[in-house]
Amino acid sequence: MPRTAAGSAVLSPARIRFALIALALGGFAIGSTEFVAMGLLPDIAHAMLPQLWAANHEDANARAGWMVSAYALGVVVGAPTIAASAAKLPRKKLLLWLLVAFTVATVAAALSPNFGSLLVFRFLCGLPHGAYFGIASLVAGDLMGEGKRVRAVAFVMTGLTVANIVGVPAITWVGETYGWRVAYLFVAGLFALTFVAIAAAVPWQPGNPEQTFRRELSAFRHPQLWFALGMGAIGFGGFFALYTYIAPLVTDVAHLPQQPWVPLVLVVCGLGMFVGNLAGGRAGDYSVKLTIFASFGAVMVSLAFTGLFARIPVLLIIGVFLVGAAASAVAPAVQSRLMDVAHDAHSIAAALNHSAFNIGNSLGAYLGGVVISFGFGYRAPVWIGLVLTLLGLVIASASFLVERRTGRLRAHTRPLELSLPAVR
């Protein structure tokens, strides 16, 4: 029986796989709650904004996109706050409490009486997002062992990408058939199932008794942390500018019927994300820098392709796959970069990645809605996405240029010791 990376507790390979799958199941549930709004955006707009929908469908869809921004804002606020303040808590206990919060907030969103309350509950649902992925990535890294940190991050996020292949299309179908409220109740059930799986499978890990809120926040003193946050927040906004409005892109630009094409295109995007996430995880363990540059470049090319050929259904589908693959390859590399530049503040660094990406989520959704509301059509967010990705690439270039000139950071060239307590 192999030892865990922490070195003292002995776990069987089957137990390790079970624990990793349980952690990834949480990613599946989170991916479902975060992305199902994209497929159900017209249904939610019609149900929660009936007067605006009757006056102008485009304005109603753009307004409904605010719920994507509300969730993303919750992630931005919750990830550093929870991760920093809960660093002393046992990791398994913290994961379970985060899942309780997810379940309650998702049920509340499903029962929202009006659009305003829906925005509030989607914000609350976003609060535990980053902290869950951050802590789960640390636990997975310990279970998988040294030299596999980026792959551990990618494995946890595999649940999120699988959600886009299976969960989001299936729940979109449920929402289109039985109503969007039923869809969100289904998502709440996924969180409850994850609670049971983690309670049964994930080994106990103590928190770090020496870690303090102030020590975790010390990561913000490092300029390279801000560069890393910027490349994730701005650059990843390019993907969400496209993904938030994927349903009207399919129906109004490619002129495909909502059923079955919106769920099918979501499946294609999810497949791209799955492939890109795994490729990015392996490539990131080889070179974080090259993975970031190559992935951002690929996102730009695939967005340009999609924007130019979105009216042709088969080319739209190919473009969506390529955008999903390229964008997901960025994620584990940027998270690894954050963990490198944050030095000892591992918990907050692992969570901040999701704050950054959800700033991009909010920014892409908001700017996409703005250009739609100004009458530029549903292809306009794709071009907004291209500009955001270009800015992310510029920030990444500036980060590595400053690093080369100062010579202050060498951690990204070697594996980072997670220094986790023993698992038992």
CSV table of N, CA and C in Angstrom, one decimal, residues 175-327:
chain,number,residue,atom,x,y,z
A,175,GLY,N,-34.4,21.6,-17.5
A,175,GLY,CA,-35.0,22.9,-17.4
A,175,GLY,C,-35.9,23.3,-18.5
A,176,GLU,N,-35.5,22.9,-19.7
A,176,GLU,CA,-36.3,23.3,-20.9
A,176,GLU,C,-37.6,22.5,-20.9
A,177,THR,N,-37.6,21.3,-20.3
A,177,THR,CA,-38.8,20.4,-20.3
A,177,THR,C,-39.7,20.6,-19.1
A,178,TYR,N,-39.1,20.8,-17.9
A,178,TYR,CA,-39.9,20.9,-16.7
A,178,TYR,C,-39.8,22.2,-16.0
A,179,GLY,N,-39.0,23.1,-16.5
A,179,GLY,CA,-38.8,24.5,-15.9
A,179,GLY,C,-37.5,24.6,-15.3
A,180,TRP,N,-37.0,25.9,-15.3
A,180,TRP,CA,-35.6,26.1,-14.8
A,180,TRP,C,-35.5,25.9,-13.3
A,181,ARG,N,-36.6,26.0,-12.5
A,181,ARG,CA,-36.5,25.8,-11.1
A,181,ARG,C,-36.2,24.3,-10.8
A,182,VAL,N,-36.8,23.4,-11.5
A,182,VAL,CA,-36.6,22.0,-11.4
A,182,VAL,C,-35.1,21.7,-11.7
A,183,ALA,N,-34.6,22.4,-12.7
A,183,ALA,CA,-33.2,22.2,-13.0
A,183,ALA,C,-32.3,22.5,-11.8
A,184,TYR,N,-32.5,23.6,-11.2
A,184,TYR,CA,-31.7,24.0,-10.0
A,184,TYR,C,-31.9,23.1,-8.8
A,185,LEU,N,-33.1,22.6,-8.6
A,185,LEU,CA,-33.3,21.6,-7.5
A,185,LEU,C,-32.5,20.4,-7.8
A,186,PHE,N,-32.4,20.0,-9.1
A,186,PHE,CA,-31.6,18.8,-9.5
A,186,PHE,C,-30.1,19.1,-9.1
A,187,VAL,N,-29.6,20.3,-9.4
A,187,VAL,CA,-28.3,20.7,-9.0
A,187,VAL,C,-28.0,20.6,-7.5
A,188,ALA,N,-29.0,21.1,-6.7
A,188,ALA,CA,-28.9,21.0,-5.3
A,188,ALA,C,-28.8,19.5,-4.8
A,189,GLY,N,-29.4,18.6,-5.5
A,189,GLY,CA,-29.3,17.2,-5.2
A,189,GLY,C,-27.9,16.7,-5.5
A,190,LEU,N,-27.2,17.2,-6.5
A,190,LEU,CA,-25.8,16.9,-6.8
A,190,LEU,C,-24.9,17.3,-5.6
A,191,PHE,N,-25.2,18.5,-5.1
A,191,PHE,CA,-24.3,18.9,-4.0
A,191,PHE,C,-24.5,18.0,-2.7
A,192,ALA,N,-25.8,17.6,-2.5
A,192,ALA,CA,-26.1,16.7,-1.4
A,192,ALA,C,-25.4,15.4,-1.6
A,193,LEU,N,-25.4,14.9,-2.8
A,193,LEU,CA,-24.7,13.6,-3.1
A,193,LEU,C,-23.2,13.7,-2.9
A,194,THR,N,-22.6,14.9,-3.3
A,194,THR,CA,-21.2,15.1,-3.1
A,194,THR,C,-20.8,15.1,-1.6
A,195,PHE,N,-21.7,15.7,-0.8
A,195,PHE,CA,-21.5,15.8,0.7
A,195,PHE,C,-21.3,14.3,1.2
A,196,VAL,N,-22.2,13.4,0.8
A,196,VAL,CA,-22.1,12.0,1.2
A,196,VAL,C,-20.8,11.4,0.8
A,197,ALA,N,-20.5,11.6,-0.5
A,197,ALA,CA,-19.3,11.0,-1.1
A,197,ALA,C,-18.0,11.4,-0.4
A,198,ILE,N,-17.9,12.7,-0.1
A,198,ILE,CA,-16.7,13.2,0.6
A,198,ILE,C,-16.6,12.8,2.0
A,199,ALA,N,-17.8,12.8,2.7
A,199,ALA,CA,-17.8,12.3,4.1
A,199,ALA,C,-17.4,10.8,4.1
A,200,ALA,N,-17.7,10.0,3.1
A,200,ALA,CA,-17.3,8.6,3.1
A,200,ALA,C,-15.9,8.4,2.6
A,201,ALA,N,-15.4,9.2,1.7
A,201,ALA,CA,-14.2,8.8,1.0
A,201,ALA,C,-12.9,9.6,1.3
A,202,VAL,N,-13.1,10.9,1.6
A,202,VAL,CA,-11.9,11.7,1.7
A,202,VAL,C,-11.3,11.5,3.1
A,203,PRO,N,-10.0,11.2,3.2
A,203,PRO,CA,-9.4,11.0,4.5
A,203,PRO,C,-9.3,12.3,5.3
A,204,TRP,N,-9.2,12.2,6.6
A,204,TRP,CA,-9.2,13.4,7.4
A,204,TRP,C,-7.8,14.1,7.3
A,205,GLN,N,-7.8,15.4,7.2
A,205,GLN,CA,-6.6,16.2,7.2
A,205,GLN,C,-6.8,17.3,8.2
A,206,PRO,N,-5.8,17.5,9.1
A,206,PRO,CA,-5.9,18.7,10.0
A,206,PRO,C,-5.6,20.0,9.2
A,207,GLY,N,-6.0,21.1,9.7
A,207,GLY,CA,-5.6,22.4,9.1
A,207,GLY,C,-4.2,22.7,9.6
A,208,ASN,N,-3.8,23.9,9.2
A,208,ASN,CA,-2.5,24.3,9.6
A,208,ASN,C,-2.6,25.3,10.8
A,209,PRO,N,-2.3,24.8,12.0
A,209,PRO,CA,-2.5,25.6,13.2
A,209,PRO,C,-1.7,26.9,13.3
A,210,GLU,N,-0.6,26.9,12.5
A,210,GLU,CA,0.3,28.1,12.5
A,210,GLU,C,-0.2,29.1,11.5
A,211,GLN,N,-1.1,28.8,10.6
A,211,GLN,CA,-1.5,29.7,9.6
A,211,GLN,C,-2.6,30.7,10.1
A,212,THR,N,-2.4,31.9,9.8
A,212,THR,CA,-3.3,32.9,10.2
A,212,THR,C,-3.9,33.7,9.0
A,213,PHE,N,-5.0,34.4,9.3
A,213,PHE,CA,-5.6,35.2,8.3
A,213,PHE,C,-4.7,36.2,7.7
A,214,ARG,N,-3.9,36.8,8.6
A,214,ARG,CA,-2.9,37.8,8.2
A,214,ARG,C,-1.8,37.2,7.3
A,215,ARG,N,-1.4,36.0,7.7
A,215,ARG,CA,-0.3,35.4,6.9
A,215,ARG,C,-0.8,35.0,5.5
A,216,GLU,N,-2.0,34.5,5.4
A,216,GLU,CA,-2.6,34.2,4.1
A,216,GLU,C,-2.7,35.4,3.3
A,217,LEU,N,-3.1,36.5,3.9
A,217,LEU,CA,-3.3,37.7,3.1
A,217,LEU,C,-2.0,38.4,2.7
A,218,SER,N,-0.9,37.9,3.3
A,218,SER,CA,0.4,38.4,3.0
A,218,SER,C,0.8,38.1,1.5
A,219,ALA,N,0.1,37.2,0.9
A,219,ALA,CA,0.4,36.9,-0.5
A,219,ALA,C,0.1,38.1,-1.4
A,220,PHE,N,-0.8,39.0,-1.0
A,220,PHE,CA,-1.1,40.1,-1.8
A,220,PHE,C,0.1,41.1,-1.9
A,221,ARG,N,1.1,40.9,-1.1
A,221,ARG,CA,2.2,41.9,-1.1
A,221,ARG,C,3.1,41.6,-2.3
A,222,HIS,N,3.0,40.4,-2.9
A,222,HIS,CA,3.9,40.1,-4.0
A,222,HIS,C,3.3,40.6,-5.4
A,223,PRO,N,4.0,41.4,-6.1
A,223,PRO,CA,3.5,41.9,-7.3
A,223,PRO,C,3.2,40.9,-8.4
A,224,GLN,N,3.9,39.8,-8.4
A,224,GLN,CA,3.6,38.7,-9.3
A,224,GLN,C,2.3,38.1,-9.1
A,225,LEU,N,1.8,38.1,-7.9
A,225,LEU,CA,0.4,37.6,-7.6
A,225,LEU,C,-0.6,38.4,-8.4
A,226,TRP,N,-0.4,39.7,-8.4
A,226,TRP,CA,-1.4,40.6,-9.1
A,226,TRP,C,-1.3,40.3,-10.7
A,227,PHE,N,-0.1,40.1,-11.2
A,227,PHE,CA,0.0,39.7,-12.6
A,227,PHE,C,-0.7,38.4,-12.9
A,228,ALA,N,-0.5,37.4,-12.0
A,228,ALA,CA,-1.2,36.1,-12.2
A,228,ALA,C,-2.7,36.3,-12.2
A,229,LEU,N,-3.2,37.1,-11.2
A,229,LEU,CA,-4.6,37.3,-11.1
A,229,LEU,C,-5.1,38.0,-12.3
A,230,GLY,N,-4.4,39.0,-12.8
A,230,GLY,CA,-4.8,39.7,-14.0
A,230,GLY,C,-4.9,38.9,-15.2
A,231,MET,N,-3.9,38.0,-15.4
A,231,MET,CA,-4.0,37.2,-16.7
A,231,MET,C,-5.1,36.2,-16.6
A,232,GLY,N,-5.5,35.8,-15.4
A,232,GLY,CA,-6.7,34.9,-15.3
A,232,GLY,C,-8.0,35.7,-15.4
A,233,ALA,N,-8.1,36.8,-14.7
A,233,ALA,CA,-9.3,37.6,-14.7
A,233,ALA,C,-9.6,38.2,-16.0
A,234,ILE,N,-8.7,38.8,-16.7
A,234,ILE,CA,-8.9,39.4,-18.0
A,234,ILE,C,-8.9,38.4,-19.1
A,235,GLY,N,-7.9,37.6,-19.2
A,235,GLY,CA,-7.8,36.6,-20.3
A,235,GLY,C,-8.9,35.6,-20.3
A,236,PHE,N,-9.3,35.1,-19.2
A,236,PHE,CA,-10.4,34.1,-19.2
A,236,PHE,C,-11.7,34.7,-19.5
A,237,GLY,N,-11.8,36.0,-19.4
A,237,GLY,CA,-13.1,36.7,-19.7
A,237,GLY,C,-13.5,36.5,-21.2
A,238,GLY,N,-12.5,36.2,-22.0
A,238,GLY,CA,-12.7,35.9,-23.4
A,238,GLY,C,-13.6,34.7,-23.6
A,239,PHE,N,-13.3,33.7,-22.9
A,239,PHE,CA,-14.2,32.5,-23.0
A,239,PHE,C,-15.6,32.7,-22.5
A,240,PHE,N,-15.8,33.4,-21.4
A,240,PHE,CA,-17.1,33.6,-20.9
A,240,PHE,C,-17.9,34.6,-21.7
A,241,ALA,N,-17.2,35.5,-22.4
A,241,ALA,CA,-18.0,36.4,-23.4
A,241,ALA,C,-18.7,35.6,-24.4
A,242,LEU,N,-18.1,34.5,-24.8
A,242,LEU,CA,-18.7,33.6,-25.8
A,242,LEU,C,-19.7,32.7,-25.1
A,243,TYR,N,-19.3,32.0,-24.0
A,243,TYR,CA,-20.1,30.9,-23.4
A,243,TYR,C,-21.4,31.4,-22.8
A,244,THR,N,-21.4,32.6,-22.2
A,244,THR,CA,-22.6,33.1,-21.6
A,244,THR,C,-23.7,33.2,-22.6
A,245,TYR,N,-23.4,33.6,-23.8
A,245,TYR,CA,-24.5,33.8,-24.8
A,245,TYR,C,-24.5,32.7,-25.9
A,246,ILE,N,-24.1,31.5,-25.5
A,246,ILE,CA,-24.0,30.4,-26.5
A,246,ILE,C,-25.4,30.0,-27.0
A,247,ALA,N,-26.4,30.1,-26.1
A,247,ALA,CA,-27.7,29.6,-26.6
A,247,ALA,C,-28.3,30.5,-27.7
A,248,PRO,N,-28.3,31.9,-27.5
A,248,PRO,CA,-28.8,32.7,-28.7
A,248,PRO,C,-27.8,32.7,-29.9
A,249,LEU,N,-26.5,32.4,-29.6
A,249,LEU,CA,-25.6,32.3,-30.7
A,249,LEU,C,-26.0,31.1,-31.6
A,250,VAL,N,-26.4,30.0,-31.0
A,250,VAL,CA,-26.9,28.8,-31.7
A,250,VAL,C,-28.2,29.1,-32.4
A,251,THR,N,-29.1,29.7,-31.7
A,251,THR,CA,-30.5,29.8,-32.3
A,251,THR,C,-30.6,31.0,-33.2
A,252,ASP,N,-30.0,32.1,-32.9
A,252,ASP,CA,-30.3,33.4,-33.6
A,252,ASP,C,-29.2,33.6,-34.7
A,253,VAL,N,-28.0,33.1,-34.5
A,253,VAL,CA,-27.0,33.3,-35.5
A,253,VAL,C,-26.8,32.2,-36.5
A,254,ALA,N,-26.7,30.9,-35.9
A,254,ALA,CA,-26.6,29.8,-36.8
A,254,ALA,C,-28.0,29.3,-37.2
A,255,HIS,N,-29.1,29.8,-36.6
A,255,HIS,CA,-30.5,29.5,-37.0
A,255,HIS,C,-30.8,28.0,-36.8
A,256,LEU,N,-30.3,27.4,-35.7
A,256,LEU,CA,-30.6,26.0,-35.4
A,256,LEU,C,-31.7,26.0,-34.3
A,257,PRO,N,-32.6,25.0,-34.3
A,257,PRO,CA,-33.6,24.9,-33.3
A,257,PRO,C,-33.0,24.7,-31.9
A,258,GLN,N,-33.7,25.3,-30.9
A,258,GLN,CA,-33.2,25.2,-29.5
A,258,GLN,C,-33.0,23.7,-29.1
A,259,GLN,N,-34.0,22.9,-29.5
A,259,GLN,CA,-33.9,21.4,-29.2
A,259,GLN,C,-33.7,20.7,-30.5
A,260,PRO,N,-32.7,19.9,-30.7
A,260,PRO,CA,-31.7,19.5,-29.6
A,260,PRO,C,-30.4,20.2,-29.6
A,261,TRP,N,-30.3,21.3,-30.4
A,261,TRP,CA,-29.0,21.9,-30.7
A,261,TRP,C,-28.3,22.6,-29.6
A,262,VAL,N,-29.0,23.3,-28.8
A,262,VAL,CA,-28.4,24.0,-27.7
A,262,VAL,C,-27.7,23.0,-26.7
A,263,PRO,N,-28.4,22.0,-26.2
A,263,PRO,CA,-27.7,21.0,-25.4
A,263,PRO,C,-26.6,20.3,-26.1
A,264,LEU,N,-26.7,20.0,-27.4
A,264,LEU,CA,-25.6,19.3,-28.1
A,264,LEU,C,-24.4,20.2,-28.3
A,265,VAL,N,-24.6,21.5,-28.5
A,265,VAL,CA,-23.4,22.4,-28.6
A,265,VAL,C,-22.8,22.5,-27.3
A,266,LEU,N,-23.6,22.5,-26.2
A,266,LEU,CA,-23.0,22.5,-24.8
A,266,LEU,C,-22.1,21.3,-24.6
A,267,VAL,N,-22.6,20.1,-25.1
A,267,VAL,CA,-21.8,18.9,-25.0
A,267,VAL,C,-20.5,19.1,-25.7
A,268,VAL,N,-20.5,19.6,-26.9
A,268,VAL,CA,-19.3,19.8,-27.7
A,268,VAL,C,-18.4,20.7,-27.0
A,269,CYS,N,-18.9,21.8,-26.4
A,269,CYS,CA,-18.0,22.7,-25.6
A,269,CYS,C,-17.4,22.0,-24.4
A,270,GLY,N,-18.2,21.2,-23.8
A,270,GLY,CA,-17.8,20.4,-22.6
A,270,GLY,C,-16.7,19.4,-23.0
A,271,LEU,N,-16.8,18.8,-24.1
A,271,LEU,CA,-15.8,17.9,-24.6
A,271,LEU,C,-14.5,18.6,-24.8
A,272,GLY,N,-14.6,19.8,-25.4
A,272,GLY,CA,-13.4,20.6,-25.6
A,272,GLY,C,-12.7,21.0,-24.3
A,273,MET,N,-13.5,21.3,-23.3
A,273,MET,CA,-13.0,21.7,-22.0
A,273,MET,C,-12.4,20.5,-21.3
A,274,PHE,N,-12.9,19.3,-21.5
A,274,PHE,CA,-12.4,18.1,-20.9
A,274,PHE,C,-11.0,17.8,-21.5
A,275,VAL,N,-10.9,17.8,-22.8
A,275,VAL,CA,-9.7,17.6,-23.5
A,275,VAL,C,-8.6,18.6,-23.1
A,276,GLY,N,-9.0,19.9,-23.1
A,276,GLY,CA,-8.1,21.0,-22.8
A,276,GLY,C,-7.6,20.9,-21.4
A,277,ASN,N,-8.5,20.6,-20.5
A,277,ASN,CA,-8.1,20.5,-19.1
A,277,ASN,C,-7.0,19.5,-18.8
A,278,LEU,N,-7.2,18.3,-19.4
A,278,LEU,CA,-6.2,17.2,-19.2
A,278,LEU,C,-4.9,17.6,-19.9
A,279,ALA,N,-5.0,18.1,-21.1
A,279,ALA,CA,-3.8,18.5,-21.8
A,279,ALA,C,-3.0,19.6,-21.1
A,280,GLY,N,-3.8,20.6,-20.6
A,280,GLY,CA,-3.2,21.7,-19.8
A,280,GLY,C,-2.5,21.2,-18.5
A,281,GLY,N,-3.1,20.2,-17.9
A,281,GLY,CA,-2.6,19.7,-16.7
A,281,GLY,C,-1.2,19.0,-16.9
A,282,ARG,N,-1.1,18.2,-18.0
A,282,ARG,CA,0.1,17.5,-18.3
A,282,ARG,C,1.2,18.5,-18.8
A,283,ALA,N,0.7,19.4,-19.6
A,283,ALA,CA,1.7,20.4,-20.2
A,283,ALA,C,2.2,21.3,-19.1
A,284,GLY,N,1.3,21.7,-18.1
A,284,GLY,CA,1.7,22.6,-17.0
A,284,GLY,C,2.8,22.0,-16.1
A,285,ASP,N,2.8,20.6,-15.9
A,285,ASP,CA,3.8,20.0,-15.1
A,285,ASP,C,5.2,20.1,-15.9
A,286,TYR,N,5.1,20.2,-17.2
A,286,TYR,CA,6.3,20.4,-18.0
A,286,TYR,C,6.8,21.8,-18.0
A,287,SER,N,5.9,22.8,-18.3
A,287,SER,CA,6.3,24.2,-18.3
A,287,SER,C,5.0,25.0,-18.2
A,288,VAL,N,4.9,25.7,-17.1
A,288,VAL,CA,3.7,26.6,-16.8
A,288,VAL,C,3.8,27.7,-17.8
A,289,LYS,N,4.9,28.3,-18.0
A,289,LYS,CA,5.0,29.5,-18.9
A,289,LYS,C,4.6,29.2,-20.3
A,290,LEU,N,5.1,28.1,-20.9
A,290,LEU,CA,4.8,27.8,-22.3
A,290,LEU,C,3.3,27.4,-22.4
A,291,THR,N,2.8,26.7,-21.4
A,291,THR,CA,1.3,26.4,-21.4
A,291,THR,C,0.5,27.6,-21.4
A,292,ILE,N,0.8,28.6,-20.6
A,292,ILE,CA,0.0,29.8,-20.6
A,292,ILE,C,0.0,30.6,-21.9
A,293,PHE,N,1.2,30.7,-22.5
A,293,PHE,CA,1.3,31.4,-23.7
A,293,PHE,C,0.6,30.7,-24.9
A,294,ALA,N,0.9,29.4,-25.0
A,294,ALA,CA,0.3,28.6,-26.0
A,294,ALA,C,-1.3,28.6,-25.9
A,295,SER,N,-1.8,28.5,-24.7
A,295,SER,CA,-3.2,28.4,-24.5
A,295,SER,C,-3.9,29.7,-24.8
A,296,PHE,N,-3.3,30.8,-24.4
A,296,PHE,CA,-4.0,32.1,-24.7
A,296,PHE,C,-3.9,32.3,-26.2
A,297,GLY,N,-2.9,32.0,-26.9
A,297,GLY,CA,-2.8,32.1,-28.3
A,297,GLY,C,-3.9,31.3,-29.0
A,298,ALA,N,-4.0,30.0,-28.5
A,298,ALA,CA,-5.0,29.2,-29.1
A,298,ALA,C,-6.5,29.7,-28.9
A,299,VAL,N,-6.7,30.3,-27.7
A,299,VAL,CA,-8.0,30.9,-27.5
A,299,VAL,C,-8.3,32.0,-28.5
A,300,MET,N,-7.3,32.8,-28.7
A,300,MET,CA,-7.5,34.0,-29.7
A,300,MET,C,-7.9,33.4,-31.1
A,301,VAL,N,-7.1,32.5,-31.5
A,301,VAL,CA,-7.3,31.9,-32.9
A,301,VAL,C,-8.7,31.3,-33.0
A,302,SER,N,-9.1,30.5,-31.9
A,302,SER,CA,-10.4,29.8,-32.0
A,302,SER,C,-11.6,30.8,-31.9
A,303,LEU,N,-11.4,31.9,-31.1
A,303,LEU,CA,-12.5,32.9,-31.0
A,303,LEU,C,-12.6,33.6,-32.3
A,304,ALA,N,-11.5,33.9,-33.0
A,304,ALA,CA,-11.6,34.6,-34.3
A,304,ALA,C,-12.3,33.7,-35.3
A,305,PHE,N,-12.0,32.4,-35.3
A,305,PHE,CA,-12.6,31.4,-36.2
A,305,PHE,C,-14.1,31.4,-35.9
A,306,THR,N,-14.5,31.3,-34.7
A,306,THR,CA,-15.9,31.2,-34.3
A,306,THR,C,-16.7,32.5,-34.7
A,307,GLY,N,-16.1,33.6,-34.5
A,307,GLY,CA,-16.7,34.9,-34.8
A,307,GLY,C,-16.9,35.0,-36.3
A,308,LEU,N,-16.0,34.6,-37.1
A,308,LEU,CA,-16.1,34.7,-38.6
A,308,LEU,C,-17.1,33.7,-39.2
A,309,PHE,N,-17.2,32.5,-38.6
A,309,PHE,CA,-17.9,31.5,-39.2
A,309,PHE,C,-19.1,31.0,-38.4
A,310,ALA,N,-19.6,31.8,-37.5
A,310,ALA,CA,-20.7,31.4,-36.6
A,310,ALA,C,-22.0,31.1,-37.3
A,311,ARG,N,-22.2,31.7,-38.5
A,311,ARG,CA,-23.4,31.5,-39.2
A,311,ARG,C,-23.5,30.1,-39.9
A,312,ILE,N,-22.4,29.4,-40.0
A,312,ILE,CA,-22.4,28.1,-40.6
A,312,ILE,C,-22.4,27.1,-39.4
A,313,PRO,N,-23.4,26.3,-39.3
A,313,PRO,CA,-23.6,25.5,-38.1
A,313,PRO,C,-22.4,24.6,-37.8
A,314,VAL,N,-21.9,23.9,-38.8
A,314,VAL,CA,-20.8,22.9,-38.5
A,314,VAL,C,-19.5,23.6,-38.1
A,315,LEU,N,-19.3,24.8,-38.7
A,315,LEU,CA,-18.1,25.6,-38.3
A,315,LEU,C,-18.3,26.2,-36.9
A,316,LEU,N,-19.5,26.6,-36.6
A,316,LEU,CA,-19.8,27.1,-35.2
A,316,LEU,C,-19.4,26.0,-34.2
A,317,ILE,N,-19.9,24.8,-34.4
A,317,ILE,CA,-19.7,23.7,-33.5
A,317,ILE,C,-18.2,23.4,-33.4
A,318,ILE,N,-17.4,23.4,-34.5
A,318,ILE,CA,-16.0,23.2,-34.4
A,318,ILE,C,-15.3,24.3,-33.6
A,319,GLY,N,-15.7,25.6,-33.8
A,319,GLY,CA,-15.2,26.7,-33.1
A,319,GLY,C,-15.4,26.6,-31.6
A,320,VAL,N,-16.6,26.3,-31.2
A,320,VAL,CA,-17.0,26.1,-29.8
A,320,VAL,C,-16.1,25.1,-29.1
A,321,PHE,N,-15.9,24.0,-29.8
A,321,PHE,CA,-15.0,22.9,-29.3
A,321,PHE,C,-13.6,23.5,-29.1
A,322,LEU,N,-13.1,24.2,-30.0
A,322,LEU,CA,-11.7,24.7,-30.0
A,322,LEU,C,-11.6,25.8,-28.9
A,323,VAL,N,-12.6,26.6,-28.7
A,323,VAL,CA,-12.5,27.6,-27.7
A,323,VAL,C,-12.6,27.0,-26.3
A,324,GLY,N,-13.4,26.0,-26.1
A,324,GLY,CA,-13.5,25.3,-24.8
A,324,GLY,C,-12.2,24.6,-24.5
A,325,ALA,N,-11.6,23.9,-25.5
A,325,ALA,CA,-10.3,23.2,-25.2
A,325,ALA,C,-9.2,24.2,-24.9
A,326,ALA,N,-9.0,25.3,-25.7
A,326,ALA,CA,-8.0,26.2,-25.4
A,326,ALA,C,-8.1,26.9,-24.1
A,327,ALA,N,-9.3,27.3,-23.8
A,327,ALA,CA,-9.5,28.1,-22.5
A,327,ALA,C,-9.3,27.2,-21.3
